[in-house]
């Protein structure tokens, strides 16, 4: 069972995604900038280097104040090895579709585990 | 013994596939909600212009989350409950320290000037008292809608509502995924026992 020590500090929902996804989640009220200037969102465009995405992913998954990390699936595809390697319970990681890229269920981690459980 | 274990395994698998069905349904709801949210956002962009609703239109001064994730451990089910809750309002302490002296002086003034006060002066004092009350009230986070427009179009409000709904559905999906993971571990243990018995 996950220890509750430090879990109370995990309150933010971080997002790594395209401009529209970030705009939407800012509208929803999940955007946050702490007193040190650290944001909980990163915009990814076609020009964003993979190293920037990896750095954002690493930062959000290591921060103690983040409970959930949302990432557009097409962005996660660019750092797929890092995403596959990630096994922590918290921050919880979820891939979401974007406006221009529909969700591909074959990359869903839960469905992959179901196949493994049923012996496929 | 092996029959009991097989039955237990069957029960666990039934529960697991029920959860899987719920997970698929929730994912479908999430994706449809996001689709609607993006559609409404696109309509809002037509109304307000693309730059207003783009990265250049974000107001990042004093950005505070209005909705926070709440994690609660459930000892009975060995699963962490995940939900989204409104952020607590922050009290305006900066203005408060200056208030007491003002308020007491106003009260003193009010009581001392009560006997000989014209109506215009008493209304001014009442206005300043009201202002003090407003300053002392804790303020909640600002609605992020108004950073984009003073009079947001209905499509922007609709987009905000859909993205909020999507954020809440994300928490439900994650909690369900956590329940499935716990059930998977139990299935593996029982399955191992059944295989050994065979």
PDB file of C-alpha atoms in Angstrom, chain B residues 3-133:
ATOM      1  CA  UNK B   3     -11.071 -26.456  -6.636  1.00  0.00           C
ATOM      2  CA  UNK B   4     -11.436 -23.685  -4.048  1.00  0.00           C
ATOM      3  CA  UNK B   5      -8.445 -21.893  -5.525  1.00  0.00           C
ATOM      4  CA  UNK B   6      -9.875 -22.291  -9.022  1.00  0.00           C
ATOM      5  CA  UNK B   7     -13.187 -20.850  -7.881  1.00  0.00           C
ATOM      6  CA  UNK B   8     -11.408 -17.962  -6.191  1.00  0.00           C
ATOM      7  CA  UNK B   9      -9.474 -17.355  -9.400  1.00  0.00           C
ATOM      8  CA  UNK B  10     -12.709 -17.391 -11.404  1.00  0.00           C
ATOM      9  CA  UNK B  11     -14.285 -14.849  -9.028  1.00  0.00           C
ATOM     10  CA  UNK B  12     -11.219 -12.610  -9.228  1.00  0.00           C
ATOM     11  CA  UNK B  13     -11.176 -12.803 -13.012  1.00  0.00           C
ATOM     12  CA  UNK B  14     -14.890 -11.925 -13.187  1.00  0.00           C
ATOM     13  CA  UNK B  15     -14.268  -8.877 -10.949  1.00  0.00           C
ATOM     14  CA  UNK B  16     -11.237  -7.947 -13.028  1.00  0.00           C
ATOM     15  CA  UNK B  17     -13.101  -8.034 -16.328  1.00  0.00           C
ATOM     16  CA  UNK B  18     -15.940  -6.017 -14.810  1.00  0.00           C
ATOM     17  CA  UNK B  19     -13.392  -3.387 -13.842  1.00  0.00           C
ATOM     18  CA  UNK B  20     -11.893  -3.600 -17.322  1.00  0.00           C
ATOM     19  CA  UNK B  21     -15.308  -2.956 -18.829  1.00  0.00           C
ATOM     20  CA  UNK B  22     -15.746   0.092 -16.589  1.00  0.00           C
ATOM     21  CA  UNK B  23     -12.256   1.259 -17.494  1.00  0.00           C
ATOM     22  CA  UNK B  24     -13.012   1.040 -21.221  1.00  0.00           C
ATOM     23  CA  UNK B  25     -16.271   2.936 -20.706  1.00  0.00           C
ATOM     24  CA  UNK B  26     -14.549   5.678 -18.680  1.00  0.00           C
ATOM     25  CA  UNK B  27     -11.787   6.011 -21.265  1.00  0.00           C
ATOM     26  CA  UNK B  28     -14.422   6.352 -23.958  1.00  0.00           C
ATOM     27  CA  UNK B  29     -16.200   9.065 -21.919  1.00  0.00           C
ATOM     28  CA  UNK B  30     -12.882  10.859 -21.353  1.00  0.00           C
ATOM     29  CA  UNK B  31     -12.018  10.854 -25.033  1.00  0.00           C
ATOM     30  CA  UNK B  32     -15.483  12.064 -26.061  1.00  0.00           C
ATOM     31  CA  UNK B  33     -15.335  14.813 -23.438  1.00  0.00           C
ATOM     32  CA  UNK B  34     -11.936  15.971 -24.688  1.00  0.00           C
ATOM     33  CA  UNK B  35     -13.243  15.924 -28.260  1.00  0.00           C
ATOM     34  CA  UNK B  36     -16.147  18.173 -27.254  1.00  0.00           C
ATOM     35  CA  UNK B  37     -13.795  20.394 -25.261  1.00  0.00           C
ATOM     36  CA  UNK B  38     -11.501  20.899 -28.247  1.00  0.00           C
ATOM     37  CA  UNK B  39     -14.476  21.517 -30.522  1.00  0.00           C
ATOM     38  CA  UNK B  40     -15.819  24.246 -28.236  1.00  0.00           C
ATOM     39  CA  UNK B  41     -12.324  25.713 -27.901  1.00  0.00           C
ATOM     40  CA  UNK B  42     -12.073  25.886 -31.704  1.00  0.00           C
ATOM     41  CA  UNK B  43     -15.422  27.722 -31.807  1.00  0.00           C
ATOM     42  CA  UNK B  44     -14.181  30.121 -29.146  1.00  0.00           C
ATOM     43  CA  UNK B  45     -11.063  30.762 -31.219  1.00  0.00           C
ATOM     44  CA  UNK B  46     -13.292  31.769 -34.125  1.00  0.00           C
ATOM     45  CA  UNK B  47     -15.110  34.198 -31.847  1.00  0.00           C
ATOM     46  CA  UNK B  48     -12.083  35.651 -30.051  1.00  0.00           C
ATOM     47  CA  UNK B  49      -9.261  35.084 -32.490  1.00  0.00           C
ATOM     48  CA  UNK B  50      -6.562  32.375 -32.330  1.00  0.00           C
ATOM     49  CA  UNK B  51      -3.897  34.537 -30.641  1.00  0.00           C
ATOM     50  CA  UNK B  52      -6.151  35.390 -27.696  1.00  0.00           C
ATOM     51  CA  UNK B  53      -6.595  31.702 -26.900  1.00  0.00           C
ATOM     52  CA  UNK B  54      -3.040  30.684 -27.665  1.00  0.00           C
ATOM     53  CA  UNK B  55       0.135  30.673 -25.615  1.00  0.00           C
ATOM     54  CA  UNK B  56       0.519  34.435 -26.079  1.00  0.00           C
ATOM     55  CA  UNK B  57      -2.875  35.001 -24.478  1.00  0.00           C
ATOM     56  CA  UNK B  58      -2.148  33.166 -21.232  1.00  0.00           C
ATOM     57  CA  UNK B  59      -1.905  35.338 -18.140  1.00  0.00           C
ATOM     58  CA  UNK B  60       0.844  33.683 -16.138  1.00  0.00           C
ATOM     59  CA  UNK B  61       1.063  36.340 -13.437  1.00  0.00           C
ATOM     60  CA  UNK B  62       0.194  34.849 -10.035  1.00  0.00           C
ATOM     61  CA  UNK B  63      -1.148  31.651 -11.633  1.00  0.00           C
ATOM     62  CA  UNK B  64      -2.581  29.402  -8.937  1.00  0.00           C
ATOM     63  CA  UNK B  65      -4.421  26.130  -9.447  1.00  0.00           C
ATOM     64  CA  UNK B  66      -8.133  26.431  -8.753  1.00  0.00           C
ATOM     65  CA  UNK B  67      -8.564  22.648  -8.653  1.00  0.00           C
ATOM     66  CA  UNK B  68      -6.282  20.303  -6.736  1.00  0.00           C
ATOM     67  CA  UNK B  69      -5.885  16.539  -6.674  1.00  0.00           C
ATOM     68  CA  UNK B  70      -6.942  14.872  -3.428  1.00  0.00           C
ATOM     69  CA  UNK B  71      -5.300  11.519  -2.629  1.00  0.00           C
ATOM     70  CA  UNK B  72      -6.846   9.382   0.114  1.00  0.00           C
ATOM     71  CA  UNK B  73      -5.628   5.939   1.102  1.00  0.00           C
ATOM     72  CA  UNK B  74      -8.338   3.305   1.532  1.00  0.00           C
ATOM     73  CA  UNK B  75      -7.001   0.676   3.940  1.00  0.00           C
ATOM     74  CA  UNK B  76      -9.896  -1.714   3.291  1.00  0.00           C
ATOM     75  CA  UNK B  77      -9.346  -1.875  -0.462  1.00  0.00           C
ATOM     76  CA  UNK B  78      -5.597  -1.106  -0.446  1.00  0.00           C
ATOM     77  CA  UNK B  79      -6.213   1.507  -3.112  1.00  0.00           C
ATOM     78  CA  UNK B  80      -5.604   5.259  -3.140  1.00  0.00           C
ATOM     79  CA  UNK B  81      -8.776   7.208  -3.902  1.00  0.00           C
ATOM     80  CA  UNK B  82      -8.097  10.026  -6.376  1.00  0.00           C
ATOM     81  CA  UNK B  83     -10.420  12.991  -6.798  1.00  0.00           C
ATOM     82  CA  UNK B  84     -10.357  16.642  -7.823  1.00  0.00           C
ATOM     83  CA  UNK B  85     -11.334  19.274  -5.263  1.00  0.00           C
ATOM     84  CA  UNK B  86     -11.539  23.078  -5.404  1.00  0.00           C
ATOM     85  CA  UNK B  87      -8.479  24.827  -4.016  1.00  0.00           C
ATOM     86  CA  UNK B  88      -9.024  26.462  -0.615  1.00  0.00           C
ATOM     87  CA  UNK B  89      -9.245  30.267  -0.707  1.00  0.00           C
ATOM     88  CA  UNK B  90      -6.151  32.174   0.349  1.00  0.00           C
ATOM     89  CA  UNK B  91      -6.718  34.754   3.094  1.00  0.00           C
ATOM     90  CA  UNK B  92      -5.556  38.267   2.185  1.00  0.00           C
ATOM     91  CA  UNK B  93      -3.108  38.674   5.066  1.00  0.00           C
ATOM     92  CA  UNK B  94      -1.101  41.484   3.435  1.00  0.00           C
ATOM     93  CA  UNK B  95      -3.890  43.969   3.798  1.00  0.00           C
ATOM     94  CA  UNK B  96      -5.165  42.695   7.162  1.00  0.00           C
ATOM     95  CA  UNK B  97      -2.366  43.976   9.452  1.00  0.00           C
ATOM     96  CA  UNK B  98      -3.100  47.528   8.377  1.00  0.00           C
ATOM     97  CA  UNK B  99      -6.805  46.985   8.885  1.00  0.00           C
ATOM     98  CA  UNK B 100      -7.073  46.761  12.702  1.00  0.00           C
ATOM     99  CA  UNK B 101      -5.689  50.211  13.310  1.00  0.00           C
ATOM    100  CA  UNK B 102      -7.871  51.619  10.605  1.00  0.00           C
ATOM    101  CA  UNK B 103     -10.922  49.712  11.759  1.00  0.00           C
ATOM    102  CA  UNK B 104     -10.457  50.643  15.403  1.00  0.00           C
ATOM    103  CA  UNK B 105      -9.838  54.223  14.475  1.00  0.00           C
ATOM    104  CA  UNK B 106     -12.940  54.104  12.310  1.00  0.00           C
ATOM    105  CA  UNK B 107     -14.925  52.529  15.130  1.00  0.00           C
ATOM    106  CA  UNK B 108     -13.623  55.146  17.504  1.00  0.00           C
ATOM    107  CA  UNK B 109     -14.434  57.790  14.973  1.00  0.00           C
ATOM    108  CA  UNK B 110     -17.825  56.242  14.398  1.00  0.00           C
ATOM    109  CA  UNK B 111     -18.688  56.207  18.084  1.00  0.00           C
ATOM    110  CA  UNK B 112     -17.249  59.666  18.687  1.00  0.00           C
ATOM    111  CA  UNK B 113     -18.852  61.157  15.640  1.00  0.00           C
ATOM    112  CA  UNK B 114     -22.133  59.356  16.113  1.00  0.00           C
ATOM    113  CA  UNK B 115     -23.587  62.185  18.155  1.00  0.00           C
ATOM    114  CA  UNK B 116     -22.820  64.905  15.636  1.00  0.00           C
ATOM    115  CA  UNK B 117     -22.668  63.375  12.167  1.00  0.00           C
ATOM    116  CA  UNK B 118     -24.169  64.492   8.921  1.00  0.00           C
ATOM    117  CA  UNK B 119     -25.733  61.792   6.722  1.00  0.00           C
ATOM    118  CA  UNK B 120     -23.044  62.159   4.018  1.00  0.00           C
ATOM    119  CA  UNK B 121     -20.190  61.498   6.498  1.00  0.00           C
ATOM    120  CA  UNK B 122     -21.915  58.448   8.009  1.00  0.00           C
ATOM    121  CA  UNK B 123     -22.451  56.947   4.542  1.00  0.00           C
ATOM    122  CA  UNK B 124     -18.736  57.457   3.778  1.00  0.00           C
ATOM    123  CA  UNK B 125     -17.787  55.695   7.008  1.00  0.00           C
ATOM    124  CA  UNK B 126     -20.190  52.876   6.149  1.00  0.00           C
ATOM    125  CA  UNK B 127     -18.553  52.550   2.692  1.00  0.00           C
ATOM    126  CA  UNK B 128     -15.093  52.345   4.243  1.00  0.00           C
ATOM    127  CA  UNK B 129     -16.351  49.730   6.735  1.00  0.00           C
ATOM    128  CA  UNK B 130     -17.718  47.715   3.818  1.00  0.00           C
ATOM    129  CA  UNK B 131     -14.368  47.993   2.032  1.00  0.00           C
ATOM    130  CA  UNK B 132     -12.586  46.662   5.128  1.00  0.00           C
ATOM    131  CA  UNK B 133     -14.963  43.719   5.252  1.00  0.00           C
TER     132      UNK B 133
END
